[in-house]
Structure formats: C-alpha cells, structure tokens
Coordinates of C-alpha atoms in Angstrom, one line a residue:
M11 CA 53.0 25.6 -30.3
L12 CA 49.5 26.8 -32.7
I13 CA 47.7 27.4 -29.1
V14 CA 50.4 29.4 -27.6
W15 CA 50.5 31.6 -30.8
G16 CA 46.8 31.7 -30.7
V17 CA 47.1 33.2 -27.1
Y18 CA 49.7 36.0 -28.5
A19 CA 47.3 36.9 -31.5
L20 CA 44.6 37.3 -28.4
S21 CA 46.7 39.5 -26.7
A22 CA 47.4 41.7 -29.7
A23 CA 43.5 42.0 -30.0
Q24 CA 43.6 42.7 -26.5
L25 CA 41.3 40.0 -25.4
V26 CA 43.8 38.3 -22.9
R27 CA 46.0 40.5 -20.7
A28 CA 49.6 41.5 -22.6
L29 CA 51.7 38.5 -22.8
P30 CA 55.6 39.2 -22.4
L31 CA 57.7 40.4 -25.2
R32 CA 54.5 40.3 -27.5
K33 CA 55.6 42.5 -30.3
T34 CA 58.7 40.6 -31.1
A35 CA 56.9 37.0 -30.8
L36 CA 54.4 38.4 -33.0
V37 CA 57.2 39.1 -35.6
L38 CA 58.8 35.9 -35.1
I39 CA 55.9 33.9 -35.3
T40 CA 54.8 35.6 -38.4
L41 CA 58.3 35.0 -39.9
V42 CA 58.3 31.4 -39.2
L43 CA 54.9 30.6 -40.4
S44 CA 55.7 32.4 -43.8
A45 CA 58.8 30.6 -44.1
R46 CA 57.5 27.3 -43.8
A47 CA 55.3 28.4 -46.5
L48 CA 57.6 29.5 -49.1
G49 CA 59.6 27.1 -47.8
G50 CA 56.9 23.8 -48.3
L51 CA 55.7 25.4 -51.6
Y52 CA 59.4 25.0 -52.8
L53 CA 58.6 21.6 -52.1
A54 CA 55.3 20.9 -53.7
T55 CA 56.8 22.6 -56.8
G56 CA 59.7 20.5 -57.5
E57 CA 60.5 16.5 -57.5
H58 CA 61.3 16.5 -53.6
S59 CA 60.1 13.6 -51.6
V60 CA 60.9 14.9 -48.0
W61 CA 60.1 12.3 -45.1
G62 CA 58.3 10.6 -47.4
N63 CA 55.2 13.3 -47.6
S64 CA 53.6 14.1 -51.0
A65 CA 53.4 17.2 -53.4
L66 CA 49.8 17.3 -52.0
F67 CA 50.8 17.8 -48.6
W68 CA 53.0 20.2 -49.3
L69 CA 51.2 22.2 -51.1
I70 CA 48.0 21.8 -48.5
S71 CA 50.2 22.4 -45.7
S72 CA 52.1 25.8 -46.8
L73 CA 48.9 26.9 -48.2
L74 CA 47.7 26.7 -44.6
C75 CA 50.7 28.4 -43.3
L76 CA 50.7 31.0 -45.8
G77 CA 47.0 31.8 -44.6
Y78 CA 47.9 32.1 -40.9
G79 CA 51.0 34.1 -41.6
A80 CA 49.0 36.8 -43.7
T81 CA 46.4 36.7 -41.0
F82 CA 49.5 37.4 -38.2
L83 CA 50.6 39.8 -40.7
I84 CA 47.7 41.8 -41.3
G85 CA 47.1 41.7 -37.5
L86 CA 50.7 42.6 -36.7
T87 CA 50.3 45.7 -39.6
T88 CA 46.9 46.8 -38.2
R89 CA 48.0 47.0 -34.6
W90 CA 51.5 47.8 -34.7
K91 CA 51.5 51.1 -32.8
R92 CA 48.9 49.7 -30.0
L93 CA 51.2 46.7 -28.7

C-alpha cells in the first residue's frame, strides 16, 4: 500500500506519468494517514491494549503516520493547482 501511495506522490511531483484520480487519491491518502495518526495517539495515551500492542508501539507508529500525513498534506497544498 505504501508503494502505491508513494507512486501517487511521485505522480503529483510529475516524476512519473499522471495517474487516474490523482487529486482524489492524494486527499484520501492524506486523510487515512492523519486519521491513523490521531487514532493511534489516542490508543497510546490511554489504558488501551489493542491487539496486544504496547503504548510505545502506538506512539511510534502514530508519529510515523503523522509525519507521512504531514508530508502528503504539504505536497498536496503546494501542488494543488497543478494536479
């Protein structure tokens, strides 16, 4: 999944050919990553033990998703008119 999302990012940067539904896909990717980050941070801060993962796992993976989501958001906002 991350490979496909990366190809969409490269498409937005015009490093590979234009992909179908590029703008829609990039918005959805940004939303999914942001939702995962926020949900994971919620799980990391509580007494939740979801699927046997520790709070440290949820914290680190959520921060990674937050970074990816922020990167997609920055790219999306700077290239919006050219997509």
